[in-house]
Amino acid sequence: MKINEIFGSMVFSESVMRQRLPDEVFRELHRVLEKGGRISLKTADVVAKSMMDWAVEQGATHYTHWFQPLTGITAEKHDSFLGCPREGKSILRLTGRQLIMGEPDASSFPTGGLRATHYARGYTAWDITSPAFIKEMSAGKILCIPTIFVAYTGESLDNKTPLLHSMEALSAQALRIVRLFGNAAARKVTPFVGPEQEYFIVDKERYLQRRDLIYTGRTLFGAPAPKGQELEDQYFGVIRERIGAFMRDLNLELWKLGIPATTQHNEVAPGQHELAPIYATCNVAVDQNQLTMETMKRIANRHGLVCLLHEKPFAGVNGSGKHNNWSISTDTGENLLDPGETPNENLQFLLVLACIMQAVDEHADLLRNAAANVGNDERLGADEAPPAIISIFLGSQLEDLVEQICEHGSAEASIGADWLDAGLSTLPVILKDATDRNRTSPFAFTGNKFEFRAVDSSDSIAAVNTVLNTIVADAFARAAEELEGAKDFSRALSAWIARTMREHRRIIFNGDGYSSAWVEEAARRGLPNLPSMVDAIPVLTRDENVALFEHYRVFTRTELESRSEVLYETYTKMKTIEARTMVHMTGKHYVPAVIHFISRMSDSVNKTVAAAPGTDVSVQRDLIARASALLALAYREEQALNSEVERLNGMDDPARMARHCQTALVPRMKALRAAVDALELMVDKALWPVPTYGDLMFEV
Ligand code: ADP
Ligand code: MG
C-alpha cells in the first residue's frame, strides 16, 4: 500500500476529468469551475458518460445524487446504471440530465412548513464545485454526485445552497477589500476550512444492550465510573490496538475518497478520539466532513465497534465538539488572515481583523445559533467546552496591537516571536509562536486562521460557515463602501480601523472563558448569552438578521422561518425520544432489576434470621429500605415524566412545544436519572441490566 497511490483513487477529480474528457469539454467545465456559470446540456452529456465509464471501471453499479437535507445528515437514493435491456443485453446509461438534475420525492424531509406534502416536489442539482466520488458500502460501489436540494418554488431545502451563496458573497466583498490595496490580479476569494472532529468509540455488543445509546446516541443513565478523566492519562495517550486498527482502516477509506485525514489522537475523555483532515475549500470541507462522519460509523461497525458522534455521550467526562478552522485566501495565494512578520504595518490585515471583530460582535447571536443543537446543550458552558457567550481570543500579540490602535489610533510596533530555550545544551532553541493558546475561547485566532470551537460534533459544519462567510462579507462590504471613495485613502483607512476596533473592542476576551466571572463580565459588556438551543432559535428570524441574509441572497425570510421551525421541531422530537427512552428503560430494565435485588435481599434476611436468630442483618435491612425508597422515587419520576410527554399532544405551536420540553421534560429527566444512578451504585453488578460507564468507556 502506498499512500500516494490510494489517495483520491475513488474521486472523479479535476485531473481525472482532464485525462478523460475531450479538451473543449474539459475547458468549458474548468471555466465554470473557476468563474462560475452553467454548462450546456450537451457538455453535461459528455461529462456524464465519462463519469459513468470511470465509475463502472472502478466497479460501481449505481449512482446517486448525494445531498444534505435539514436532517443534518446526508441523503441518497441509489439508481443503477442499467438502461432498458435490448435483446437480453443491457446498455449502461447516465445522461447529462440525470447528472445535473434529479427529482426525489422529497415530502419526507424536514421542510419546516415550506411544502405541504401534496406539493412534494423537490429538485437536486449537481454542484459542479464538489467532485463526484465512489462510496464503497455493503450495498455495493455507488457513484455519488454532490448536489444541492431545492423546492419546486425555489426555496432551498438543504445546507449546501445557502453555503454556496455565502461563499459567493464573501468572494465578491473580499475582492473589493484587496482592490483597495492595489491587488488587481485576484479574481476570487475563497474561505478554507479544516474541521477537527471529536468522537467516542464503544464496543458494539455493549452498545446494543443500551436502548439509550441506540435511540438517542447518548447515555441517559449511568453512575460515574470510579475513574474518569482526572488523571489526564488519556489525552494523547498510546492508542489501544483495537482503536488503532479502526483508525488505520478509516484513514484508508477516507484517503480513497480524497479526504486528507492527517491527525489522529486520543482525546481527553476515556474512549474519546479526534481526527483532523488537512483543510480544504469551504464547501468541499463541508462535504468531506459529512463523509468522514459517515465513514467513521461504517468502519467502526466493521470492527465490532460503534462510533458515537453525540456531543455528550457520557455525563461527567468531556463531550465532543468540532473545531472549525477558517481562513480566507485569494486565488493568487494570499491568506487574508496572515498577519505577516510585522502586523502593525500590515494595514490590510488590520482592516480584515477589524472587520472580523465587527462581524462577530454584531452577529454573535447568529454564530451562537449556528452552533446550537440538542446535544450541544449538554456541553456548551460546562467547563469543558467554550461558553454559550461568543467572544474572540486574539492572543498577546494581536491584543496588544488592538490596544495600541484603540488608544493611539495606530500601532508603533508588534510584539515579536520569542526564542524558547529549555536550557539544555543538546536541545535546539526554538522560535515560539507569537501567541499562546487559549482553550476556553469559542473563537480564537490561531496564527493565520480563526478557530470556532463551539461547533457541535454531530452536525454538518455548513451552518457555521454560512454564517461566518455572510457576516464577514457584510463587514467587508461596509468597509469598502466607506473607503472606496476616500480622497485620502491612508488617512481614511487608519481612522476606519481605529474607529471600528474601538467600537467592537468588547468582543475581545483573553481570559478564562469557563469562569463565572466571565459570565458576569460579559453581561456588563452587553454580550448576548444564549444558554440553550431553544433560546438561540428566535435569533434566525430577527429583522436585522433576515435583512442581512436576504441582502446577500443566502436565505429568504421564508427559508429562515422554515429553518427555525425545523429547529424547534427537532428539539421537541429529540427530547421526546429521550424522555420516552428513559420511561422505557426505567419500566423495562431498572424497576424489574431493583425489585429482583430487593426481593433477593429480603429472602436472604428471612433465611438468615430463621437459620440463626439474633444475627445482625441491619446492613441488608438498610439496603432494602434505601433501595425501596429510591425505587419509589424513580417510579414517581417516571410517571411524572411520562405525563409531561403526554401533555405535548395538546399543543401544536412548535416554539411552545420546544419550550415545554426544555422547562418540563429536561428537569424531570434529570430527577429520574439521579434516582436510577443512585440505585446503580447500590445494586449487584450481576443484576444491573445494562453495561455501566466503566464497561463502556474502559473496556474497548
Ligand atoms: P491544532 O493545533 O488546533 O490542532 P492545527 O494546526 O493542527 O491546529 O490545525 C487544525 C486544523 O486546522 C487542521 O484541519 C488544519 O488543516 C486546519 N488549518 C490549518 N491551516 C489552516 C488555514 N489557513 N485555514 C483553514 N484551516 C487551516
Ligand atoms: Mg484546534
XYZ file of C-alpha atoms and ligand atoms in Angstrom:
728
model
C 0.000 0.000 0.000
C 1.362 3.370 -0.995
C -0.465 6.328 0.475
C 0.016 8.457 -2.623
C -1.466 5.798 -4.906
C -4.510 5.279 -2.749
C -5.245 8.926 -2.184
C -8.157 10.137 -4.270
C -8.471 6.870 -6.193
C -12.251 6.950 -5.777
C -12.702 10.581 -6.812
C -13.666 11.885 -10.228
C -11.261 14.722 -9.686
C -10.177 17.523 -11.940
C -7.122 15.568 -13.011
C -9.216 12.520 -13.901
C -11.506 14.809 -15.887
C -8.542 16.363 -17.642
C -7.363 12.901 -18.689
C -10.714 11.531 -19.758
C -12.716 14.416 -21.183
C -12.300 15.876 -24.675
C -10.277 19.093 -24.484
C -13.066 21.517 -25.269
C -15.422 19.875 -22.763
C -12.807 19.994 -20.030
C -12.104 23.626 -20.846
C -15.789 24.533 -20.546
C -16.037 22.709 -17.239
C -12.861 24.283 -15.972
C -14.106 27.741 -16.902
C -17.320 27.193 -14.959
C -15.338 25.868 -12.024
C -13.108 28.919 -11.966
C -15.539 31.650 -12.847
C -18.983 30.238 -12.171
C -21.806 29.916 -14.692
C -23.557 26.931 -16.221
C -22.564 24.105 -18.506
C -24.659 23.212 -21.532
C -26.722 20.042 -21.632
C -24.502 18.812 -24.458
C -21.444 19.157 -22.264
C -23.300 17.534 -19.402
C -23.994 14.507 -21.623
C -20.317 14.071 -22.376
C -19.306 14.518 -18.744
C -21.988 12.073 -17.581
C -20.847 9.392 -19.995
C -17.239 9.802 -18.993
C -18.092 9.833 -15.305
C -20.118 6.656 -15.669
C -17.398 4.870 -17.660
C -14.875 5.762 -14.998
C -17.187 4.633 -12.194
C -18.002 1.322 -13.902
C -14.283 0.665 -14.353
C -13.919 1.047 -10.591
C -16.714 -1.484 -10.091
C -19.610 0.903 -9.418
C -23.107 -0.359 -10.184
C -25.296 2.547 -9.097
C -25.276 6.310 -8.930
C -26.976 8.683 -6.585
C -27.489 12.361 -6.108
C -25.903 12.962 -2.738
C -27.335 15.865 -0.791
C -27.631 17.369 2.652
C -31.223 17.927 3.755
C -32.026 19.688 7.011
C -31.707 16.471 8.991
C -28.010 17.300 9.329
C -27.001 14.038 7.681
C -26.721 13.197 4.001
C -29.375 11.619 1.846
C -29.070 9.296 -1.105
C -31.266 7.160 -3.315
C -29.452 4.664 -5.476
C -30.272 4.035 -9.144
C -28.378 1.511 -11.196
C -26.666 2.400 -14.457
C -28.842 -0.143 -16.246
C -30.725 1.176 -19.229
C -33.580 -0.625 -20.970
C -32.351 -4.146 -21.869
C -32.308 -4.916 -25.587
C -32.093 -8.492 -26.882
C -31.264 -9.622 -23.369
C -28.347 -7.251 -23.176
C -28.257 -4.188 -21.077
C -26.887 -0.861 -22.086
C -25.402 1.244 -19.343
C -26.613 4.772 -19.088
C -26.088 8.030 -17.274
C -27.338 11.017 -19.224
C -26.407 14.648 -18.820
C -29.871 15.351 -17.491
C -29.577 12.588 -14.915
C -26.218 14.011 -13.916
C -27.282 17.594 -13.439
C -30.775 17.167 -12.088
C -32.847 14.795 -10.011
C -36.315 14.888 -8.588
C -36.507 12.862 -5.413
C -39.937 12.561 -3.849
C -38.911 14.796 -1.058
C -42.014 15.107 1.040
C -40.482 13.187 3.895
C -37.575 15.533 4.506
C -37.880 18.282 7.103
C -39.055 21.499 5.484
C -40.455 23.495 8.374
C -43.818 24.017 6.754
C -42.270 25.066 3.464
C -44.010 22.428 1.473
C -47.222 20.697 2.279
C -46.918 17.003 1.426
C -49.161 17.370 -1.606
C -46.572 19.701 -3.097
C -43.876 17.143 -2.656
C -41.702 18.249 -5.482
C -38.054 18.912 -4.716
C -35.095 19.041 -7.063
C -31.487 18.104 -6.681
C -28.988 19.878 -8.918
C -25.327 18.997 -9.480
C -22.878 21.142 -7.503
C -20.098 21.188 -10.042
C -17.646 22.615 -7.486
C -17.697 19.429 -5.364
C -16.150 16.405 -7.055
C -18.128 13.207 -7.583
C -16.830 10.122 -5.782
C -17.476 6.426 -5.304
C -18.588 5.178 -1.943
C -17.925 1.558 -1.101
C -20.566 0.064 1.104
C -22.265 -3.258 1.660
C -24.834 -2.215 -0.967
C -22.001 -2.068 -3.498
C -19.964 0.717 -5.004
C -22.071 3.802 -5.550
C -21.161 6.819 -7.649
C -22.141 9.843 -5.560
C -22.873 13.109 -7.305
C -22.903 16.021 -4.827
C -25.976 18.147 -5.346
C -27.968 20.955 -3.832
C -31.619 20.371 -2.905
C -34.319 22.947 -3.601
C -38.100 23.066 -3.531
C -40.277 23.421 -6.624
C -40.854 27.001 -5.546
C -37.113 27.690 -5.445
C -36.555 27.723 -1.685
C -33.536 25.818 -0.504
C -34.213 22.635 1.436
C -30.616 21.822 2.268
C -27.487 23.085 3.972
C -25.482 23.374 0.792
C -27.336 26.011 -1.225
C -27.043 28.796 1.376
C -23.409 27.868 1.945
C -22.575 28.321 -1.739
C -24.371 31.679 -1.760
C -22.414 32.802 1.284
C -19.150 31.865 -0.405
C -20.069 33.957 -3.427
C -20.959 36.885 -1.199
C -17.679 36.615 0.659
C -15.687 36.437 -2.542
C -17.381 39.473 -4.072
C -16.920 41.658 -0.986
C -13.395 40.460 -0.153
C -12.320 41.331 -3.691
C -13.381 44.929 -3.005
C -11.075 44.911 0.012
C -7.998 43.572 -1.765
C -8.611 46.015 -4.630
C -8.325 48.851 -2.103
C -4.778 47.715 -1.514
C -3.926 47.552 -5.192
C -4.430 43.868 -5.848
C -5.873 43.867 -9.361
C -4.914 40.288 -10.148
C -7.127 38.326 -7.765
C -10.320 37.027 -9.367
C -11.797 35.125 -6.468
C -11.516 34.897 -2.708
C -12.254 31.566 -1.072
C -12.870 30.518 2.511
C -10.856 27.483 3.602
C -11.930 25.194 6.387
C -10.281 22.442 8.419
C -12.684 20.771 10.851
C -11.227 18.793 13.750
C -13.710 16.029 14.534
C -14.063 14.501 18.000
C -15.805 11.170 18.597
C -16.225 8.293 21.030
C -15.807 4.606 20.319
C -17.614 1.890 22.256
C -17.903 -1.847 21.908
C -20.826 -2.807 19.709
C -22.118 -5.670 21.850
C -22.273 -3.431 24.872
C -23.817 -0.656 22.834
C -26.597 -2.977 21.730
C -27.520 -3.594 25.340
C -28.306 0.062 25.900
C -31.530 1.405 24.454
C -30.469 4.979 25.233
C -27.387 4.684 23.034
C -29.379 3.030 20.283
C -32.244 5.534 20.227
C -30.539 8.771 21.223
C -26.799 8.346 20.704
C -26.041 9.136 24.327
C -26.409 7.556 27.739
C -29.441 8.853 29.618
C -28.495 6.945 32.768
C -25.217 5.850 34.255
C -23.411 6.336 37.514
C -19.876 7.640 37.091
C -17.154 5.017 36.878
C -14.656 5.098 39.764
C -12.190 6.554 37.300
C -12.983 9.373 34.886
C -10.551 11.689 33.148
C -8.945 13.114 36.293
C -5.528 11.542 35.714
C -5.359 13.146 32.286
C -3.763 9.946 31.070
C -5.999 9.578 28.056
C -5.189 12.784 26.147
C -2.520 11.972 23.539
C -2.108 8.588 25.264
C -0.958 5.466 23.419
C -3.753 4.379 21.085
C -5.232 0.998 22.002
C -4.766 -1.814 19.480
C -8.416 -2.200 18.589
C -8.832 1.534 18.101
C -5.608 1.629 16.104
C -6.927 -0.994 13.692
C -10.094 1.034 13.279
C -8.133 4.228 12.636
C -5.954 2.527 10.060
C -8.965 1.282 8.117
C -10.732 4.595 8.458
C -7.763 6.511 7.072
C -7.587 4.171 4.108
C -11.223 4.664 3.225
C -11.010 8.419 3.690
C -7.872 8.679 1.578
C -9.538 6.772 -1.250
C -12.272 9.397 -1.128
C -9.664 12.121 -1.408
C -10.151 13.229 2.187
C -6.742 14.160 3.580
C -7.228 12.747 7.084
C -3.977 13.534 8.754
C -4.058 13.887 12.533
C -5.348 11.252 14.939
C -5.070 11.065 18.690
C -6.800 10.142 21.916
C -8.871 12.960 23.361
C -9.448 13.979 26.959
C -12.249 11.599 27.954
C -11.750 7.837 28.184
C -12.901 6.306 24.892
C -12.692 9.638 23.081
C -10.615 10.366 19.988
C -10.062 13.023 17.351
C -9.423 13.140 13.639
C -8.370 16.218 11.691
C -8.006 16.499 7.931
C -5.888 18.976 6.025
C -8.058 21.997 5.303
C -9.930 22.428 2.034
C -12.190 24.879 0.216
C -15.163 25.560 2.452
C -17.839 23.613 0.541
C -15.506 20.692 -0.093
C -14.615 20.640 3.608
C -18.315 20.527 4.448
C -18.872 17.553 2.131
C -15.764 15.819 3.361
C -16.753 16.242 6.977
C -20.154 14.678 6.258
C -18.426 11.792 4.523
C -15.927 11.470 7.344
C -18.656 11.128 9.952
C -20.490 8.585 7.860
C -17.345 6.609 7.147
C -16.385 6.596 10.831
C -19.655 4.901 11.671
C -19.353 2.378 8.876
C -15.768 1.395 9.572
C -16.363 1.165 13.335
C -19.109 -1.331 12.641
C -16.667 -3.469 10.662
C -14.524 -3.727 13.782
C -17.357 -4.644 16.121
C -17.330 -1.093 17.425
C -19.726 1.816 17.379
C -18.710 5.399 16.751
C -20.666 7.914 18.830
C -20.773 11.396 17.367
C -23.115 12.780 20.009
C -21.939 15.927 21.797
C -22.301 14.366 25.219
C -22.463 10.566 25.211
C -21.406 10.341 28.869
C -22.161 12.650 31.763
C -19.237 13.668 33.951
C -16.499 13.468 31.327
C -15.818 15.732 28.365
C -18.122 15.680 25.391
C -17.292 16.080 21.716
C -17.197 19.124 19.526
C -15.768 20.225 16.275
C -13.180 22.938 15.835
C -13.958 24.813 12.666
C -10.680 26.325 11.471
C -11.460 29.050 8.974
C -9.362 31.337 6.796
C -9.809 33.291 3.562
C -7.430 33.360 0.631
C -7.283 34.947 -2.779
C -6.844 32.797 -5.870
C -3.414 34.396 -6.105
C -2.486 32.590 -2.900
C -2.694 35.340 -0.307
C -4.224 34.386 3.053
C -6.028 37.495 4.276
C -5.692 36.268 7.858
C -1.924 36.024 7.760
C -0.539 38.889 9.873
C 2.994 38.548 8.489
C 6.165 39.388 10.409
C 5.151 42.914 11.341
C 1.380 43.016 11.682
C 1.427 46.613 12.892
C 2.487 47.646 9.367
C 0.139 45.270 7.610
C -2.836 47.570 7.178
C -4.792 45.174 5.019
C -4.568 42.579 7.785
C -5.609 45.131 10.403
C -8.594 46.099 8.290
C -9.605 42.451 7.907
C -9.142 41.918 11.630
C -11.312 44.939 12.432
C -13.972 43.613 10.048
C -13.966 40.236 11.781
C -14.237 41.922 15.190
C -17.203 43.874 13.904
C -18.833 40.835 12.297
C -18.511 38.630 15.368
C -19.585 41.377 17.759
C -22.639 42.364 15.746
C -23.675 38.826 14.931
C -22.637 36.822 17.956
C -26.252 35.695 18.129
C -26.069 34.102 14.679
C -22.837 32.302 15.466
C -24.379 31.004 18.669
C -27.407 29.842 16.731
C -25.266 28.048 14.179
C -23.652 26.006 16.942
C -26.964 25.152 18.565
C -28.163 21.597 18.548
C -29.874 19.380 21.053
C -26.722 17.586 22.138
C -24.624 20.737 22.394
C -26.908 21.990 25.170
C -25.301 19.334 27.366
C -21.830 20.569 26.575
C -21.517 24.311 25.996
C -20.664 26.208 29.111
C -19.911 23.088 31.102
C -16.233 23.717 31.885
C -15.051 21.594 29.021
C -16.310 23.498 26.044
C -16.489 27.193 25.343
C -19.373 29.019 26.958
C -22.543 29.936 25.118
C -21.239 33.517 25.116
C -19.391 34.353 21.929
C -16.110 36.275 22.270
C -12.809 36.453 20.407
C -9.393 35.399 21.685
C -6.602 37.191 19.860
C -3.513 36.240 21.823
C -0.957 38.610 23.282
C 0.491 39.923 20.021
C -2.751 40.980 18.377
C -4.398 42.048 21.591
C -1.507 44.411 22.164
C -1.933 45.799 18.638
C -5.648 46.349 19.117
C -4.905 48.094 22.400
C -2.330 50.397 20.801
C -4.696 51.230 17.958
C -7.632 51.891 20.263
C -5.512 54.142 22.473
C -3.351 55.966 19.921
C -5.038 55.465 16.565
C -2.198 53.313 15.228
C 0.339 50.735 16.357
C 4.028 51.558 16.513
C 5.413 48.060 16.947
C 4.351 44.433 17.331
C 5.441 42.003 19.975
C 7.706 39.675 18.044
C 8.123 35.950 18.297
C 10.489 34.944 21.033
C 13.111 32.231 21.433
C 12.300 29.317 23.655
C 15.334 27.904 25.398
C 14.809 24.842 27.559
C 18.311 25.380 28.904
C 19.761 22.052 27.859
C 22.858 22.209 25.741
C 21.847 19.316 23.499
C 18.377 20.635 22.683
C 17.712 23.124 19.946
C 16.487 26.591 20.834
C 13.205 27.067 19.020
C 11.231 30.050 17.820
C 7.999 30.345 19.789
C 4.689 31.359 18.244
C 3.887 34.966 18.856
C 0.749 33.952 20.734
C -0.090 31.353 23.308
C -3.279 29.314 23.058
C -6.488 29.698 24.948
C -8.587 26.552 25.042
C -11.569 28.212 26.673
C -12.369 30.685 23.920
C -15.148 29.956 21.435
C -13.494 31.955 18.653
C -9.741 32.026 18.744
C -7.102 33.427 16.430
C -4.524 30.707 15.811
C -1.730 32.206 13.747
C -3.312 32.607 10.319
C -6.875 31.407 10.842
C -9.734 31.655 13.275
C -10.917 28.593 15.090
C -14.603 28.439 16.016
C -14.765 25.876 18.785
C -18.368 25.914 19.931
C -19.474 23.768 16.995
C -21.358 20.573 17.779
C -19.697 17.288 16.879
C -22.586 15.551 15.137
C -23.872 18.266 12.832
C -22.927 19.490 9.420
C -20.473 22.388 9.534
C -22.409 24.068 6.734
C -24.413 26.341 9.044
C -21.456 27.806 10.930
C -19.567 28.509 7.758
C -22.603 30.028 6.074
C -22.874 32.454 8.960
C -19.143 33.191 9.110
C -18.918 33.866 5.386
C -22.002 36.066 5.360
C -21.249 38.221 8.386
C -17.671 38.801 7.295
C -18.820 39.573 3.746
C -21.126 42.196 5.203
C -18.377 43.768 7.289
C -16.149 43.870 4.186
C -18.922 45.484 2.187
C -19.396 48.230 4.734
C -15.676 48.911 4.975
C -15.398 49.038 1.188
C -18.400 51.359 0.985
C -16.644 53.847 3.158
C -13.118 53.535 1.852
C -13.597 53.124 -1.888
C -14.367 56.771 -2.445
C -11.966 58.187 0.142
C -9.922 61.182 -1.033
C -7.042 60.420 1.269
C -7.125 56.634 1.429
C -4.451 56.027 4.012
C -5.879 58.556 6.449
C -9.386 57.282 5.982
C -8.134 53.720 6.400
C -6.321 54.360 9.677
C -9.297 56.251 11.018
C -11.677 53.477 9.972
C -9.563 50.749 11.571
C -9.233 52.665 14.839
C -12.918 53.535 14.978
C -14.073 50.009 14.216
C -11.706 48.428 16.715
C -12.841 50.861 19.398
C -16.486 50.163 18.690
C -16.073 46.417 18.877
C -13.339 46.010 21.433
C -15.799 44.490 23.900
C -15.878 41.247 21.888
C -12.214 40.550 22.711
C -11.661 38.391 25.753
C -8.377 36.701 26.531
C -9.185 35.367 29.995
C -10.732 32.166 31.293
C -13.971 31.569 29.394
C -15.034 28.832 31.819
C -15.154 31.135 34.841
C -18.364 32.528 36.299
C -16.635 35.898 36.499
C -16.695 35.958 32.686
C -20.448 35.386 32.594
C -20.878 38.492 34.747
C -18.300 40.498 32.852
C -19.904 39.572 29.510
C -23.276 40.727 30.806
C -21.708 44.065 31.786
C -20.303 44.360 28.272
C -23.731 43.672 26.837
C -22.699 40.473 25.021
C -25.553 38.059 24.406
C -25.697 34.902 26.495
C -27.987 32.289 24.999
C -27.508 29.231 27.169
C -29.706 26.770 25.305
C -30.702 25.828 21.793
C -34.281 26.921 22.376
C -33.042 30.376 23.428
C -30.946 30.580 20.270
C -33.636 29.727 17.722
C -35.542 33.064 17.622
C -32.289 34.709 16.514
C -32.779 33.424 12.975
C -35.896 35.445 12.289
C -34.859 38.740 13.895
C -35.494 41.508 11.384
C -31.877 42.607 11.146
C -30.743 39.027 10.509
C -33.393 38.439 7.882
C -32.315 41.653 6.171
C -28.667 40.593 6.257
C -29.294 37.157 4.750
C -31.738 38.464 2.165
C -29.290 41.146 1.085
C -26.636 38.546 0.248
C -29.221 36.116 -1.159
C -28.203 33.473 1.357
C -31.671 32.928 2.835
C -35.089 34.440 2.252
C -37.380 35.232 5.167
C -39.475 32.201 4.285
C -36.419 29.967 4.368
C -35.365 31.335 7.731
C -38.832 30.858 9.149
C -38.909 27.305 7.876
C -35.478 26.633 9.322
C -36.417 27.886 12.742
C -39.469 25.704 12.652
C -37.301 22.716 11.765
C -35.034 23.546 14.701
C -37.931 23.742 17.155
C -39.357 20.504 15.837
C -36.020 18.755 16.023
C -35.596 19.839 19.614
C -39.045 18.581 20.562
C -38.613 15.304 18.713
C -35.212 14.603 20.214
C -36.293 15.450 23.739
C -39.442 13.357 23.387
C -37.439 10.399 22.167
C -35.052 10.830 25.079
C -37.895 11.044 27.577
C -39.670 8.019 26.125
C -36.442 6.063 26.147
C -35.990 6.880 29.819
C -39.518 5.784 30.591
C -38.928 2.588 28.652
C -35.633 1.789 30.339
C -36.996 2.548 33.780
C -40.060 0.396 33.322
C -38.478 -2.476 31.413
C -34.977 -2.630 32.807
C -34.338 -0.766 36.006
C -37.508 -1.267 38.037
C -37.584 -5.049 37.488
C -33.868 -5.329 38.291
C -34.238 -3.373 41.519
C -37.300 -5.361 42.568
C -35.327 -8.514 41.930
C -32.493 -7.172 44.040
C -34.808 -6.190 46.905
C -36.665 -9.472 46.934
C -33.434 -11.449 46.876
C -32.141 -9.388 49.742
C -35.385 -9.862 51.667
C -35.230 -13.620 51.122
C -31.733 -13.618 52.445
C -32.738 -11.658 55.538
C -35.585 -14.048 56.240
C -33.418 -17.102 55.708
C -30.560 -15.728 57.759
C -32.791 -14.826 60.671
C -34.509 -18.212 60.502
C -31.214 -20.078 60.420
C -29.506 -18.065 63.123
C -31.946 -15.942 65.133
C -30.385 -12.798 66.515
C -27.889 -12.359 63.635
C -27.145 -8.761 62.754
C -28.909 -8.151 59.433
C -29.001 -4.377 59.767
C -26.922 -3.836 56.618
C -29.292 -5.894 54.493
C -32.284 -4.165 56.040
C -30.758 -0.763 55.416
C -30.088 -1.654 51.781
C -33.653 -2.877 51.375
C -35.039 0.310 52.862
C -32.829 2.640 50.847
C -33.303 0.777 47.584
C -37.058 0.704 48.139
C -37.183 4.431 48.781
C -35.174 5.180 45.641
C -37.293 2.746 43.696
C -40.429 4.588 44.753
C -38.815 7.889 43.802
C -37.737 6.586 40.406
C -41.190 5.229 39.787
C -42.839 8.555 40.658
C -40.430 10.457 38.446
C -41.038 8.064 35.595
C -44.781 8.617 35.849
C -44.342 12.365 36.069
C -42.047 12.421 33.055
C -44.484 10.349 31.109
C -47.347 12.705 31.780
C -45.245 15.700 30.722
C -44.596 13.914 27.435
C -48.326 13.285 27.039
C -49.071 16.962 27.521
C -47.329 17.667 24.224
C -50.263 16.050 22.470
C -52.409 19.024 23.289
C -50.009 21.536 21.726
C -49.241 22.470 18.158
C -47.083 25.585 18.229
C -43.504 24.403 17.577
C -41.921 27.071 19.777
C -44.236 26.346 22.691
C -43.653 22.630 22.396
C -39.878 23.070 22.437
C -40.147 25.359 25.426
C -42.260 22.774 27.218
C -39.606 20.138 26.590
C -36.945 22.462 27.914
C -38.758 23.549 31.060
C -40.836 20.481 31.926
C -39.131 17.440 30.414
C -35.475 18.243 30.979
C -35.700 18.778 34.783
C -37.813 15.631 35.202
C -35.306 13.647 33.151
C -32.551 14.833 35.460
C -34.511 13.842 38.563
C -35.314 10.394 37.191
C -31.728 9.855 36.242
C -30.474 10.846 39.690
C -32.672 8.231 41.342
C -31.666 5.449 38.960
C -27.962 6.327 39.100
C -28.098 6.148 42.902
C -29.672 2.704 42.607
C -26.948 1.586 40.243
C -24.353 2.161 42.935
C -26.337 0.012 45.351
C -27.438 -2.932 43.258
C -25.345 -6.005 42.490
C -23.392 -5.594 39.262
C -24.576 -9.013 38.164
C -28.193 -7.871 38.439
C -27.744 -4.498 36.770
C -29.482 -4.771 33.412
C -27.173 -2.629 31.241
C -23.422 -2.129 30.811
C -22.011 0.537 33.117
C -19.913 3.610 32.343
C -16.839 1.635 33.294
C -17.751 -1.157 30.857
C -18.423 1.282 28.050
C -15.526 3.665 28.408
C -12.673 1.499 29.602
C -13.219 -1.876 28.021
C -12.778 -1.468 24.308
P -4.441 22.480 16.333
O -3.111 22.759 16.863
O -5.537 23.318 16.907
O -4.770 21.011 16.286
P -3.622 22.512 13.558
O -2.614 23.498 13.102
O -3.198 21.104 13.709
O -4.334 23.055 14.838
O -4.821 22.564 12.548
C -6.061 22.137 12.870
C -6.867 22.191 11.610
O -6.781 23.479 11.030
C -6.421 21.210 10.536
O -7.549 20.662 9.943
C -5.680 22.116 9.580
O -5.649 21.619 8.266
C -6.507 23.370 9.657
N -5.831 24.552 9.126
C -4.516 24.836 9.149
N -4.273 25.996 8.496
C -5.479 26.451 8.063
C -5.910 27.581 7.319
N -5.069 28.504 6.872
N -7.227 27.701 7.060
C -8.114 26.802 7.483
N -7.754 25.722 8.179
C -6.474 25.541 8.464
Mg -7.720 23.061 17.321
